[in-house]
């Protein structure tokens, strides 16, 4: 992963995305701040997006300190998305009541924002005083993630950017921001595939990715079912053929990738790669990245 981050930085990819989950069989990913720092040390220009930090699991004062230090260590390349979490088993691991996740997220966001702006204040009868302050002032780009209208309203209320699970929530966010007398903040688009894989023969590529995609889909379906959620990205994708038809994953030739990139640009969204998805052989991931770098990226740069 560190070598791939270094390579992505060198060829001009814009952003590395690191999530947070706990107890995943394939190690996805309990310590995004640690991995983000390791990647910052191996790279020079690429952005580092932590998406999403599950704030109810953590002491918000410590999170504010980690944000400030990693922002300096990366030279101001950090962005952070916050989420409430939705997997009951993860809440049990942290001893946090699942029903308190919204309240704890609101409370934590307030603490993080005040601390990163340099305030000295009390939180649960503890003094809060965070130094150093982040390199980006008043703080790195911060977002709220979520798949329900409450998440859109929360992002607006705190004056933060928004990273929804569904495009339909953009209107809720925009309307709520304007009700509060402010223009909408930064947006992280969600339109398009969860992962793109570039190869010369897509049928071979699909066969190589199949067990890994199925593992991811089943994991997210299980998490959503445990939470009683209908907002899963994989809702309704009950078999392999349905997953392939959905467009959630795209296995494409270099020529097809150029077309897909133009489609994503028109939606103000991105091409997303998962070259180590769910235990994928790194050799397969490397072939995809290198083919993208040699056969696709030069054409995208020329077009831009």
PDB file of C-alpha atoms in Angstrom:
ATOM      1  CA  UNK A   1       0.000   0.000   0.000  1.00  0.00           C
ATOM      2  CA  UNK A   2       2.824   2.425   0.822  1.00  0.00           C
ATOM      3  CA  UNK A   3       4.584   1.648  -2.452  1.00  0.00           C
ATOM      4  CA  UNK A   4       1.344   2.190  -4.366  1.00  0.00           C
ATOM      5  CA  UNK A   5       0.808   5.523  -2.592  1.00  0.00           C
ATOM      6  CA  UNK A   6       4.303   6.605  -3.602  1.00  0.00           C
ATOM      7  CA  UNK A   7       3.623   5.547  -7.193  1.00  0.00           C
ATOM      8  CA  UNK A   8       0.266   7.337  -7.278  1.00  0.00           C
ATOM      9  CA  UNK A   9       1.966  10.506  -6.054  1.00  0.00           C
ATOM     10  CA  UNK A  10       4.638  10.225  -8.726  1.00  0.00           C
ATOM     11  CA  UNK A  11       2.251   9.744 -11.666  1.00  0.00           C
ATOM     12  CA  UNK A  12      -0.073  12.576 -10.619  1.00  0.00           C
ATOM     13  CA  UNK A  13      -3.124  10.958  -9.019  1.00  0.00           C
ATOM     14  CA  UNK A  14      -4.915  13.580  -6.933  1.00  0.00           C
ATOM     15  CA  UNK A  15      -5.957  11.921  -3.700  1.00  0.00           C
ATOM     16  CA  UNK A  16      -5.528   8.865  -1.493  1.00  0.00           C
ATOM     17  CA  UNK A  17      -8.647   7.807   0.417  1.00  0.00           C
ATOM     18  CA  UNK A  18      -8.398   5.909   3.714  1.00  0.00           C
ATOM     19  CA  UNK A  19     -11.491   4.657   5.527  1.00  0.00           C
ATOM     20  CA  UNK A  20     -12.105   3.418   9.059  1.00  0.00           C
ATOM     21  CA  UNK A  21     -13.566   0.048  10.018  1.00  0.00           C
ATOM     22  CA  UNK A  22     -12.839  -2.338  12.855  1.00  0.00           C
ATOM     23  CA  UNK A  23     -12.862  -6.123  12.999  1.00  0.00           C
ATOM     24  CA  UNK A  24     -12.803  -6.601   9.218  1.00  0.00           C
ATOM     25  CA  UNK A  25     -11.271  -9.917   8.223  1.00  0.00           C
ATOM     26  CA  UNK A  26      -9.115  -8.274   5.557  1.00  0.00           C
ATOM     27  CA  UNK A  27      -7.791  -5.498   7.821  1.00  0.00           C
ATOM     28  CA  UNK A  28      -9.814  -2.604   6.396  1.00  0.00           C
ATOM     29  CA  UNK A  29      -8.734  -0.191   8.172  1.00  0.00           C
ATOM     30  CA  UNK A  30      -8.559   0.388  11.949  1.00  0.00           C
ATOM     31  CA  UNK A  31      -5.950   3.176  12.055  1.00  0.00           C
ATOM     32  CA  UNK A  32      -6.374   5.714   9.228  1.00  0.00           C
ATOM     33  CA  UNK A  33      -4.371   8.432  11.026  1.00  0.00           C
ATOM     34  CA  UNK A  34      -1.385   6.086  11.364  1.00  0.00           C
ATOM     35  CA  UNK A  35      -1.589   4.930   7.761  1.00  0.00           C
ATOM     36  CA  UNK A  36      -2.136   8.511   6.599  1.00  0.00           C
ATOM     37  CA  UNK A  37       1.032   9.602   8.383  1.00  0.00           C
ATOM     38  CA  UNK A  38       2.998   6.741   6.838  1.00  0.00           C
ATOM     39  CA  UNK A  39       1.741   7.684   3.380  1.00  0.00           C
ATOM     40  CA  UNK A  40       2.459  11.376   3.978  1.00  0.00           C
ATOM     41  CA  UNK A  41       6.058  10.416   4.710  1.00  0.00           C
ATOM     42  CA  UNK A  42       6.360   8.561   1.407  1.00  0.00           C
ATOM     43  CA  UNK A  43       4.730  11.224  -0.802  1.00  0.00           C
ATOM     44  CA  UNK A  44       5.141  14.887  -1.716  1.00  0.00           C
ATOM     45  CA  UNK A  45       2.018  16.309  -3.350  1.00  0.00           C
ATOM     46  CA  UNK A  46      -0.910  13.878  -3.304  1.00  0.00           C
ATOM     47  CA  UNK A  47      -3.881  14.715  -1.075  1.00  0.00           C
ATOM     48  CA  UNK A  48      -4.695  12.454   1.883  1.00  0.00           C
ATOM     49  CA  UNK A  49      -8.417  12.054   2.577  1.00  0.00           C
ATOM     50  CA  UNK A  50      -9.527  10.220   5.712  1.00  0.00           C
ATOM     51  CA  UNK A  51     -13.072   9.112   4.929  1.00  0.00           C
ATOM     52  CA  UNK A  52     -14.647   8.610   7.245  1.00  0.00           C
ATOM     53  CA  UNK A  53     -13.373   8.988  10.792  1.00  0.00           C
ATOM     54  CA  UNK A  54     -16.071   7.490  13.035  1.00  0.00           C
ATOM     55  CA  UNK A  55     -16.012  10.212  15.653  1.00  0.00           C
ATOM     56  CA  UNK A  56     -18.265   8.519  18.268  1.00  0.00           C
ATOM     57  CA  UNK A  57     -15.529   5.886  18.768  1.00  0.00           C
ATOM     58  CA  UNK A  58     -12.860   8.440  19.704  1.00  0.00           C
ATOM     59  CA  UNK A  59     -11.952  11.161  22.160  1.00  0.00           C
ATOM     60  CA  UNK A  60     -12.580  14.303  20.055  1.00  0.00           C
ATOM     61  CA  UNK A  61      -9.697  16.138  21.741  1.00  0.00           C
ATOM     62  CA  UNK A  62      -7.284  13.442  20.633  1.00  0.00           C
ATOM     63  CA  UNK A  63      -8.777  13.503  17.126  1.00  0.00           C
ATOM     64  CA  UNK A  64      -8.214  17.264  16.949  1.00  0.00           C
ATOM     65  CA  UNK A  65      -4.575  16.783  17.973  1.00  0.00           C
ATOM     66  CA  UNK A  66      -4.068  14.055  15.374  1.00  0.00           C
ATOM     67  CA  UNK A  67      -5.588  16.242  12.663  1.00  0.00           C
ATOM     68  CA  UNK A  68      -3.307  19.140  13.557  1.00  0.00           C
ATOM     69  CA  UNK A  69      -0.133  17.058  13.617  1.00  0.00           C
ATOM     70  CA  UNK A  70      -0.923  15.095  10.435  1.00  0.00           C
ATOM     71  CA  UNK A  71      -1.785  18.332   8.633  1.00  0.00           C
ATOM     72  CA  UNK A  72       1.714  19.611   9.454  1.00  0.00           C
ATOM     73  CA  UNK A  73       3.390  16.291   8.684  1.00  0.00           C
ATOM     74  CA  UNK A  74       1.737  16.178   5.255  1.00  0.00           C
ATOM     75  CA  UNK A  75       2.514  19.806   4.434  1.00  0.00           C
ATOM     76  CA  UNK A  76      -1.159  20.780   4.450  1.00  0.00           C
ATOM     77  CA  UNK A  77      -2.442  17.913   2.280  1.00  0.00           C
ATOM     78  CA  UNK A  78      -5.007  16.551   4.730  1.00  0.00           C
ATOM     79  CA  UNK A  79      -8.810  16.385   4.371  1.00  0.00           C
ATOM     80  CA  UNK A  80     -11.095  14.653   6.879  1.00  0.00           C
ATOM     81  CA  UNK A  81     -14.620  13.296   6.603  1.00  0.00           C
ATOM     82  CA  UNK A  82     -16.526  12.515   9.811  1.00  0.00           C
ATOM     83  CA  UNK A  83     -19.245   9.903  10.154  1.00  0.00           C
ATOM     84  CA  UNK A  84     -21.587   8.684  12.866  1.00  0.00           C
ATOM     85  CA  UNK A  85     -20.916   5.007  12.143  1.00  0.00           C
ATOM     86  CA  UNK A  86     -23.542   2.389  11.442  1.00  0.00           C
ATOM     87  CA  UNK A  87     -22.132  -1.065  12.306  1.00  0.00           C
ATOM     88  CA  UNK A  88     -23.467  -2.204  15.708  1.00  0.00           C
ATOM     89  CA  UNK A  89     -20.639  -4.719  16.197  1.00  0.00           C
ATOM     90  CA  UNK A  90     -18.085  -1.913  15.962  1.00  0.00           C
ATOM     91  CA  UNK A  91     -19.931   0.071  18.619  1.00  0.00           C
ATOM     92  CA  UNK A  92     -19.883  -2.962  20.909  1.00  0.00           C
ATOM     93  CA  UNK A  93     -16.124  -3.274  20.433  1.00  0.00           C
ATOM     94  CA  UNK A  94     -15.695   0.304  21.653  1.00  0.00           C
ATOM     95  CA  UNK A  95     -18.306   0.044  24.403  1.00  0.00           C
ATOM     96  CA  UNK A  96     -20.296   2.898  22.845  1.00  0.00           C
ATOM     97  CA  UNK A  97     -24.116   2.699  22.827  1.00  0.00           C
ATOM     98  CA  UNK A  98     -25.326   2.542  19.232  1.00  0.00           C
ATOM     99  CA  UNK A  99     -28.266   4.828  20.027  1.00  0.00           C
ATOM    100  CA  UNK A 100     -25.889   7.611  21.126  1.00  0.00           C
ATOM    101  CA  UNK A 101     -24.003   7.901  17.837  1.00  0.00           C
ATOM    102  CA  UNK A 102     -25.776  11.055  16.619  1.00  0.00           C
ATOM    103  CA  UNK A 103     -25.377  12.884  19.923  1.00  0.00           C
ATOM    104  CA  UNK A 104     -21.724  11.882  20.214  1.00  0.00           C
ATOM    105  CA  UNK A 105     -21.017  13.006  16.649  1.00  0.00           C
ATOM    106  CA  UNK A 106     -22.577  16.422  17.290  1.00  0.00           C
ATOM    107  CA  UNK A 107     -20.690  16.824  20.551  1.00  0.00           C
ATOM    108  CA  UNK A 108     -17.431  15.651  18.989  1.00  0.00           C
ATOM    109  CA  UNK A 109     -17.708  17.961  15.989  1.00  0.00           C
ATOM    110  CA  UNK A 110     -18.200  20.936  18.271  1.00  0.00           C
ATOM    111  CA  UNK A 111     -15.095  20.019  20.273  1.00  0.00           C
ATOM    112  CA  UNK A 112     -12.925  19.362  17.211  1.00  0.00           C
ATOM    113  CA  UNK A 113     -13.887  22.632  15.525  1.00  0.00           C
ATOM    114  CA  UNK A 114     -13.376  24.763  18.626  1.00  0.00           C
ATOM    115  CA  UNK A 115     -10.070  23.081  19.430  1.00  0.00           C
ATOM    116  CA  UNK A 116      -8.683  23.463  15.899  1.00  0.00           C
ATOM    117  CA  UNK A 117      -9.576  27.160  15.934  1.00  0.00           C
ATOM    118  CA  UNK A 118      -7.327  27.541  18.970  1.00  0.00           C
ATOM    119  CA  UNK A 119      -9.902  27.978  21.736  1.00  0.00           C
ATOM    120  CA  UNK A 120      -9.149  27.038  25.333  1.00  0.00           C
ATOM    121  CA  UNK A 121     -12.328  25.666  26.929  1.00  0.00           C
ATOM    122  CA  UNK A 122     -13.787  22.937  29.119  1.00  0.00           C
ATOM    123  CA  UNK A 123     -15.275  19.683  27.854  1.00  0.00           C
ATOM    124  CA  UNK A 124     -16.776  17.301  30.407  1.00  0.00           C
ATOM    125  CA  UNK A 125     -14.908  19.203  33.148  1.00  0.00           C
ATOM    126  CA  UNK A 126     -11.602  18.783  31.279  1.00  0.00           C
ATOM    127  CA  UNK A 127      -9.513  21.620  29.924  1.00  0.00           C
ATOM    128  CA  UNK A 128      -9.119  21.526  26.150  1.00  0.00           C
ATOM    129  CA  UNK A 129      -6.124  23.261  24.634  1.00  0.00           C
ATOM    130  CA  UNK A 130      -4.749  21.878  21.356  1.00  0.00           C
ATOM    131  CA  UNK A 131      -1.336  22.826  20.049  1.00  0.00           C
ATOM    132  CA  UNK A 132       0.052  22.913  17.438  1.00  0.00           C
ATOM    133  CA  UNK A 133      -2.805  24.332  15.423  1.00  0.00           C
ATOM    134  CA  UNK A 134      -3.120  22.834  11.938  1.00  0.00           C
ATOM    135  CA  UNK A 135      -1.134  24.185   9.020  1.00  0.00           C
ATOM    136  CA  UNK A 136      -4.324  24.882   7.046  1.00  0.00           C
ATOM    137  CA  UNK A 137      -6.299  27.605   8.786  1.00  0.00           C
ATOM    138  CA  UNK A 138      -8.654  27.567  10.489  1.00  0.00           C
ATOM    139  CA  UNK A 139      -8.470  23.828   9.818  1.00  0.00           C
ATOM    140  CA  UNK A 140      -8.118  21.346   6.936  1.00  0.00           C
ATOM    141  CA  UNK A 141     -11.178  20.796   4.751  1.00  0.00           C
ATOM    142  CA  UNK A 142     -13.677  18.934   6.934  1.00  0.00           C
ATOM    143  CA  UNK A 143     -16.819  17.114   5.795  1.00  0.00           C
ATOM    144  CA  UNK A 144     -19.756  15.232   7.278  1.00  0.00           C
ATOM    145  CA  UNK A 145     -20.713  11.942   5.639  1.00  0.00           C
ATOM    146  CA  UNK A 146     -24.019  10.116   5.720  1.00  0.00           C
ATOM    147  CA  UNK A 147     -26.889   8.552   3.864  1.00  0.00           C
ATOM    148  CA  UNK A 148     -29.840  10.316   5.514  1.00  0.00           C
ATOM    149  CA  UNK A 149     -31.203  13.858   5.584  1.00  0.00           C
ATOM    150  CA  UNK A 150     -29.998  14.338   9.167  1.00  0.00           C
ATOM    151  CA  UNK A 151     -26.405  14.084   7.907  1.00  0.00           C
ATOM    152  CA  UNK A 152     -27.012  16.826   5.327  1.00  0.00           C
ATOM    153  CA  UNK A 153     -28.508  19.088   7.979  1.00  0.00           C
ATOM    154  CA  UNK A 154     -25.652  18.334  10.374  1.00  0.00           C
ATOM    155  CA  UNK A 155     -23.067  19.325   7.768  1.00  0.00           C
ATOM    156  CA  UNK A 156     -24.938  22.572   7.124  1.00  0.00           C
ATOM    157  CA  UNK A 157     -25.373  23.347  10.809  1.00  0.00           C
ATOM    158  CA  UNK A 158     -21.665  23.008  11.555  1.00  0.00           C
ATOM    159  CA  UNK A 159     -20.630  24.909   8.422  1.00  0.00           C
ATOM    160  CA  UNK A 160     -18.791  21.904   7.003  1.00  0.00           C
ATOM    161  CA  UNK A 161     -18.585  20.257   3.622  1.00  0.00           C
ATOM    162  CA  UNK A 162     -20.794  17.307   2.762  1.00  0.00           C
ATOM    163  CA  UNK A 163     -20.009  13.787   1.513  1.00  0.00           C
ATOM    164  CA  UNK A 164     -23.343  11.990   0.998  1.00  0.00           C
ATOM    165  CA  UNK A 165     -23.910   8.358   0.157  1.00  0.00           C
ATOM    166  CA  UNK A 166     -26.585   9.417  -2.349  1.00  0.00           C
ATOM    167  CA  UNK A 167     -26.749  12.301  -4.833  1.00  0.00           C
ATOM    168  CA  UNK A 168     -30.350  12.955  -3.809  1.00  0.00           C
ATOM    169  CA  UNK A 169     -29.104  14.535  -0.568  1.00  0.00           C
ATOM    170  CA  UNK A 170     -27.334  17.449  -2.274  1.00  0.00           C
ATOM    171  CA  UNK A 171     -30.570  19.434  -2.446  1.00  0.00           C
ATOM    172  CA  UNK A 172     -31.231  18.949   1.269  1.00  0.00           C
ATOM    173  CA  UNK A 173     -27.735  20.178   2.080  1.00  0.00           C
ATOM    174  CA  UNK A 174     -27.932  23.226  -0.198  1.00  0.00           C
ATOM    175  CA  UNK A 175     -31.360  24.222   1.105  1.00  0.00           C
ATOM    176  CA  UNK A 176     -30.340  23.837   4.740  1.00  0.00           C
ATOM    177  CA  UNK A 177     -27.173  25.913   4.257  1.00  0.00           C
ATOM    178  CA  UNK A 178     -29.167  28.761   2.716  1.00  0.00           C
ATOM    179  CA  UNK A 179     -31.763  28.586   5.492  1.00  0.00           C
ATOM    180  CA  UNK A 180     -28.876  29.190   7.882  1.00  0.00           C
ATOM    181  CA  UNK A 181     -27.636  32.146   5.857  1.00  0.00           C
ATOM    182  CA  UNK A 182     -24.531  30.576   4.372  1.00  0.00           C
ATOM    183  CA  UNK A 183     -23.514  29.260   1.001  1.00  0.00           C
ATOM    184  CA  UNK A 184     -23.004  25.489   0.746  1.00  0.00           C
ATOM    185  CA  UNK A 185     -19.511  24.290   1.612  1.00  0.00           C
ATOM    186  CA  UNK A 186     -17.221  21.940  -0.243  1.00  0.00           C
ATOM    187  CA  UNK A 187     -18.706  18.785  -1.701  1.00  0.00           C
ATOM    188  CA  UNK A 188     -17.304  15.315  -2.213  1.00  0.00           C
ATOM    189  CA  UNK A 189     -19.109  13.720  -5.138  1.00  0.00           C
ATOM    190  CA  UNK A 190     -20.376  10.162  -5.023  1.00  0.00           C
ATOM    191  CA  UNK A 191     -21.519   9.628  -8.607  1.00  0.00           C
ATOM    192  CA  UNK A 192     -19.907   6.790 -10.465  1.00  0.00           C
ATOM    193  CA  UNK A 193     -18.194   3.476  -9.775  1.00  0.00           C
ATOM    194  CA  UNK A 194     -16.899   2.427  -6.370  1.00  0.00           C
ATOM    195  CA  UNK A 195     -13.813   1.076  -8.094  1.00  0.00           C
ATOM    196  CA  UNK A 196     -12.331   1.087 -11.589  1.00  0.00           C
ATOM    197  CA  UNK A 197      -9.982  -1.626 -12.814  1.00  0.00           C
ATOM    198  CA  UNK A 198      -8.039  -1.118 -16.053  1.00  0.00           C
ATOM    199  CA  UNK A 199      -6.903  -4.146 -18.045  1.00  0.00           C
ATOM    200  CA  UNK A 200      -6.492  -5.299 -21.623  1.00  0.00           C
ATOM    201  CA  UNK A 201      -9.137  -8.056 -21.388  1.00  0.00           C
ATOM    202  CA  UNK A 202     -12.129  -7.095 -19.200  1.00  0.00           C
ATOM    203  CA  UNK A 203     -13.457 -10.664 -18.988  1.00  0.00           C
ATOM    204  CA  UNK A 204     -10.165 -11.795 -17.475  1.00  0.00           C
ATOM    205  CA  UNK A 205     -10.278  -8.772 -15.174  1.00  0.00           C
ATOM    206  CA  UNK A 206     -13.795  -9.568 -13.979  1.00  0.00           C
ATOM    207  CA  UNK A 207     -12.779 -13.143 -13.221  1.00  0.00           C
ATOM    208  CA  UNK A 208      -9.783 -11.965 -11.181  1.00  0.00           C
ATOM    209  CA  UNK A 209     -11.828  -9.442  -9.208  1.00  0.00           C
ATOM    210  CA  UNK A 210     -14.943 -11.551  -8.677  1.00  0.00           C
ATOM    211  CA  UNK A 211     -14.143 -13.150  -5.277  1.00  0.00           C
ATOM    212  CA  UNK A 212     -12.919  -9.842  -3.888  1.00  0.00           C
ATOM    213  CA  UNK A 213     -15.930  -7.832  -5.077  1.00  0.00           C
ATOM    214  CA  UNK A 214     -18.268 -10.499  -3.707  1.00  0.00           C
ATOM    215  CA  UNK A 215     -16.487 -10.354  -0.345  1.00  0.00           C
ATOM    216  CA  UNK A 216     -16.886  -6.570  -0.182  1.00  0.00           C
ATOM    217  CA  UNK A 217     -20.537  -6.708  -1.239  1.00  0.00           C
ATOM    218  CA  UNK A 218     -21.386  -9.403   1.307  1.00  0.00           C
ATOM    219  CA  UNK A 219     -19.531  -7.553   4.080  1.00  0.00           C
ATOM    220  CA  UNK A 220     -21.397  -4.300   3.462  1.00  0.00           C
ATOM    221  CA  UNK A 221     -24.735  -6.107   3.131  1.00  0.00           C
ATOM    222  CA  UNK A 222     -24.105  -7.834   6.468  1.00  0.00           C
ATOM    223  CA  UNK A 223     -23.185  -4.556   8.164  1.00  0.00           C
ATOM    224  CA  UNK A 224     -26.283  -2.830   6.778  1.00  0.00           C
ATOM    225  CA  UNK A 225     -28.555  -5.703   7.813  1.00  0.00           C
ATOM    226  CA  UNK A 226     -27.108  -5.670  11.332  1.00  0.00           C
ATOM    227  CA  UNK A 227     -27.887  -1.959  11.559  1.00  0.00           C
ATOM    228  CA  UNK A 228     -31.359  -2.359  10.022  1.00  0.00           C
ATOM    229  CA  UNK A 229     -30.306   0.107   7.307  1.00  0.00           C
ATOM    230  CA  UNK A 230     -31.723   0.345   3.805  1.00  0.00           C
ATOM    231  CA  UNK A 231     -29.014   2.798   2.723  1.00  0.00           C
ATOM    232  CA  UNK A 232     -26.396   0.212   1.799  1.00  0.00           C
ATOM    233  CA  UNK A 233     -24.572   0.816  -1.470  1.00  0.00           C
ATOM    234  CA  UNK A 234     -25.225  -2.847  -2.189  1.00  0.00           C
ATOM    235  CA  UNK A 235     -28.971  -2.880  -1.489  1.00  0.00           C
ATOM    236  CA  UNK A 236     -30.697  -5.002  -4.115  1.00  0.00           C
ATOM    237  CA  UNK A 237     -27.453  -6.426  -5.533  1.00  0.00           C
ATOM    238  CA  UNK A 238     -28.266 -10.019  -4.743  1.00  0.00           C
ATOM    239  CA  UNK A 239     -26.038 -11.863  -7.199  1.00  0.00           C
ATOM    240  CA  UNK A 240     -22.937 -11.484  -9.340  1.00  0.00           C
ATOM    241  CA  UNK A 241     -24.802 -10.579 -12.524  1.00  0.00           C
ATOM    242  CA  UNK A 242     -26.665  -7.792 -10.681  1.00  0.00           C
ATOM    243  CA  UNK A 243     -23.386  -6.413  -9.341  1.00  0.00           C
ATOM    244  CA  UNK A 244     -21.838  -6.374 -12.809  1.00  0.00           C
ATOM    245  CA  UNK A 245     -24.888  -4.682 -14.360  1.00  0.00           C
ATOM    246  CA  UNK A 246     -25.105  -2.064 -11.608  1.00  0.00           C
ATOM    247  CA  UNK A 247     -22.037  -0.106 -12.700  1.00  0.00           C
ATOM    248  CA  UNK A 248     -20.803  -0.001  -9.093  1.00  0.00           C
ATOM    249  CA  UNK A 249     -17.621  -1.615 -10.384  1.00  0.00           C
ATOM    250  CA  UNK A 250     -16.144  -1.041 -13.809  1.00  0.00           C
ATOM    251  CA  UNK A 251     -13.566  -3.260 -15.485  1.00  0.00           C
ATOM    252  CA  UNK A 252     -12.456  -1.397 -18.591  1.00  0.00           C
ATOM    253  CA  UNK A 253      -9.870  -1.254 -21.332  1.00  0.00           C
ATOM    254  CA  UNK A 254      -7.660   1.857 -21.555  1.00  0.00           C
ATOM    255  CA  UNK A 255      -9.886   3.290 -24.310  1.00  0.00           C
ATOM    256  CA  UNK A 256     -13.008   2.684 -22.227  1.00  0.00           C
ATOM    257  CA  UNK A 257     -11.323   4.290 -19.226  1.00  0.00           C
ATOM    258  CA  UNK A 258     -10.722   7.498 -21.181  1.00  0.00           C
ATOM    259  CA  UNK A 259     -14.444   7.672 -21.987  1.00  0.00           C
ATOM    260  CA  UNK A 260     -15.373   6.889 -18.376  1.00  0.00           C
ATOM    261  CA  UNK A 261     -13.071   9.646 -17.122  1.00  0.00           C
ATOM    262  CA  UNK A 262     -14.866  12.188 -19.311  1.00  0.00           C
ATOM    263  CA  UNK A 263     -18.238  10.988 -17.997  1.00  0.00           C
ATOM    264  CA  UNK A 264     -17.050  11.345 -14.405  1.00  0.00           C
ATOM    265  CA  UNK A 265     -15.636  14.815 -15.039  1.00  0.00           C
ATOM    266  CA  UNK A 266     -19.030  15.915 -16.383  1.00  0.00           C
ATOM    267  CA  UNK A 267     -20.556  14.843 -13.034  1.00  0.00           C
ATOM    268  CA  UNK A 268     -17.848  16.631 -11.008  1.00  0.00           C
ATOM    269  CA  UNK A 269     -16.824  13.236  -9.711  1.00  0.00           C
ATOM    270  CA  UNK A 270     -13.738  11.046  -9.821  1.00  0.00           C
ATOM    271  CA  UNK A 271     -12.183   7.834 -11.018  1.00  0.00           C
ATOM    272  CA  UNK A 272     -11.682   5.647  -7.943  1.00  0.00           C
ATOM    273  CA  UNK A 273      -9.200   2.773  -7.795  1.00  0.00           C
ATOM    274  CA  UNK A 274      -8.948  -0.005  -5.205  1.00  0.00           C
ATOM    275  CA  UNK A 275      -5.775  -1.806  -6.275  1.00  0.00           C
ATOM    276  CA  UNK A 276      -5.642  -3.878  -3.048  1.00  0.00           C
ATOM    277  CA  UNK A 277      -9.370  -4.499  -2.719  1.00  0.00           C
ATOM    278  CA  UNK A 278     -10.218  -7.157  -0.130  1.00  0.00           C
ATOM    279  CA  UNK A 279      -7.045  -9.192  -0.464  1.00  0.00           C
ATOM    280  CA  UNK A 280      -6.543  -8.740  -4.211  1.00  0.00           C
ATOM    281  CA  UNK A 281      -3.130 -10.005  -5.299  1.00  0.00           C
ATOM    282  CA  UNK A 282      -0.882  -6.896  -5.379  1.00  0.00           C
ATOM    283  CA  UNK A 283       0.525  -8.048  -8.720  1.00  0.00           C
ATOM    284  CA  UNK A 284      -2.943  -7.656 -10.267  1.00  0.00           C
ATOM    285  CA  UNK A 285      -3.374  -4.252  -8.641  1.00  0.00           C
ATOM    286  CA  UNK A 286      -0.008  -3.104  -9.918  1.00  0.00           C
ATOM    287  CA  UNK A 287      -0.819  -4.139 -13.494  1.00  0.00           C
ATOM    288  CA  UNK A 288      -3.991  -2.054 -13.400  1.00  0.00           C
ATOM    289  CA  UNK A 289      -2.251   1.014 -11.946  1.00  0.00           C
ATOM    290  CA  UNK A 290       0.642   0.811 -14.387  1.00  0.00           C
ATOM    291  CA  UNK A 291      -1.640   0.362 -17.397  1.00  0.00           C
ATOM    292  CA  UNK A 292      -3.657   3.390 -16.254  1.00  0.00           C
ATOM    293  CA  UNK A 293      -0.428   5.390 -15.914  1.00  0.00           C
ATOM    294  CA  UNK A 294       0.930   4.480 -19.355  1.00  0.00           C
ATOM    295  CA  UNK A 295      -2.175   4.082 -21.534  1.00  0.00           C
ATOM    296  CA  UNK A 296      -4.798   6.356 -19.955  1.00  0.00           C
ATOM    297  CA  UNK A 297      -3.309   9.146 -17.867  1.00  0.00           C
ATOM    298  CA  UNK A 298      -1.252  10.782 -20.651  1.00  0.00           C
ATOM    299  CA  UNK A 299      -4.435  11.089 -22.732  1.00  0.00           C
ATOM    300  CA  UNK A 300      -6.351  12.606 -19.809  1.00  0.00           C
ATOM    301  CA  UNK A 301      -3.589  15.150 -19.234  1.00  0.00           C
ATOM    302  CA  UNK A 302      -3.506  16.035 -22.912  1.00  0.00           C
ATOM    303  CA  UNK A 303      -7.270  16.536 -22.944  1.00  0.00           C
ATOM    304  CA  UNK A 304      -7.123  18.680 -19.815  1.00  0.00           C
TER     305      UNK A 304
END
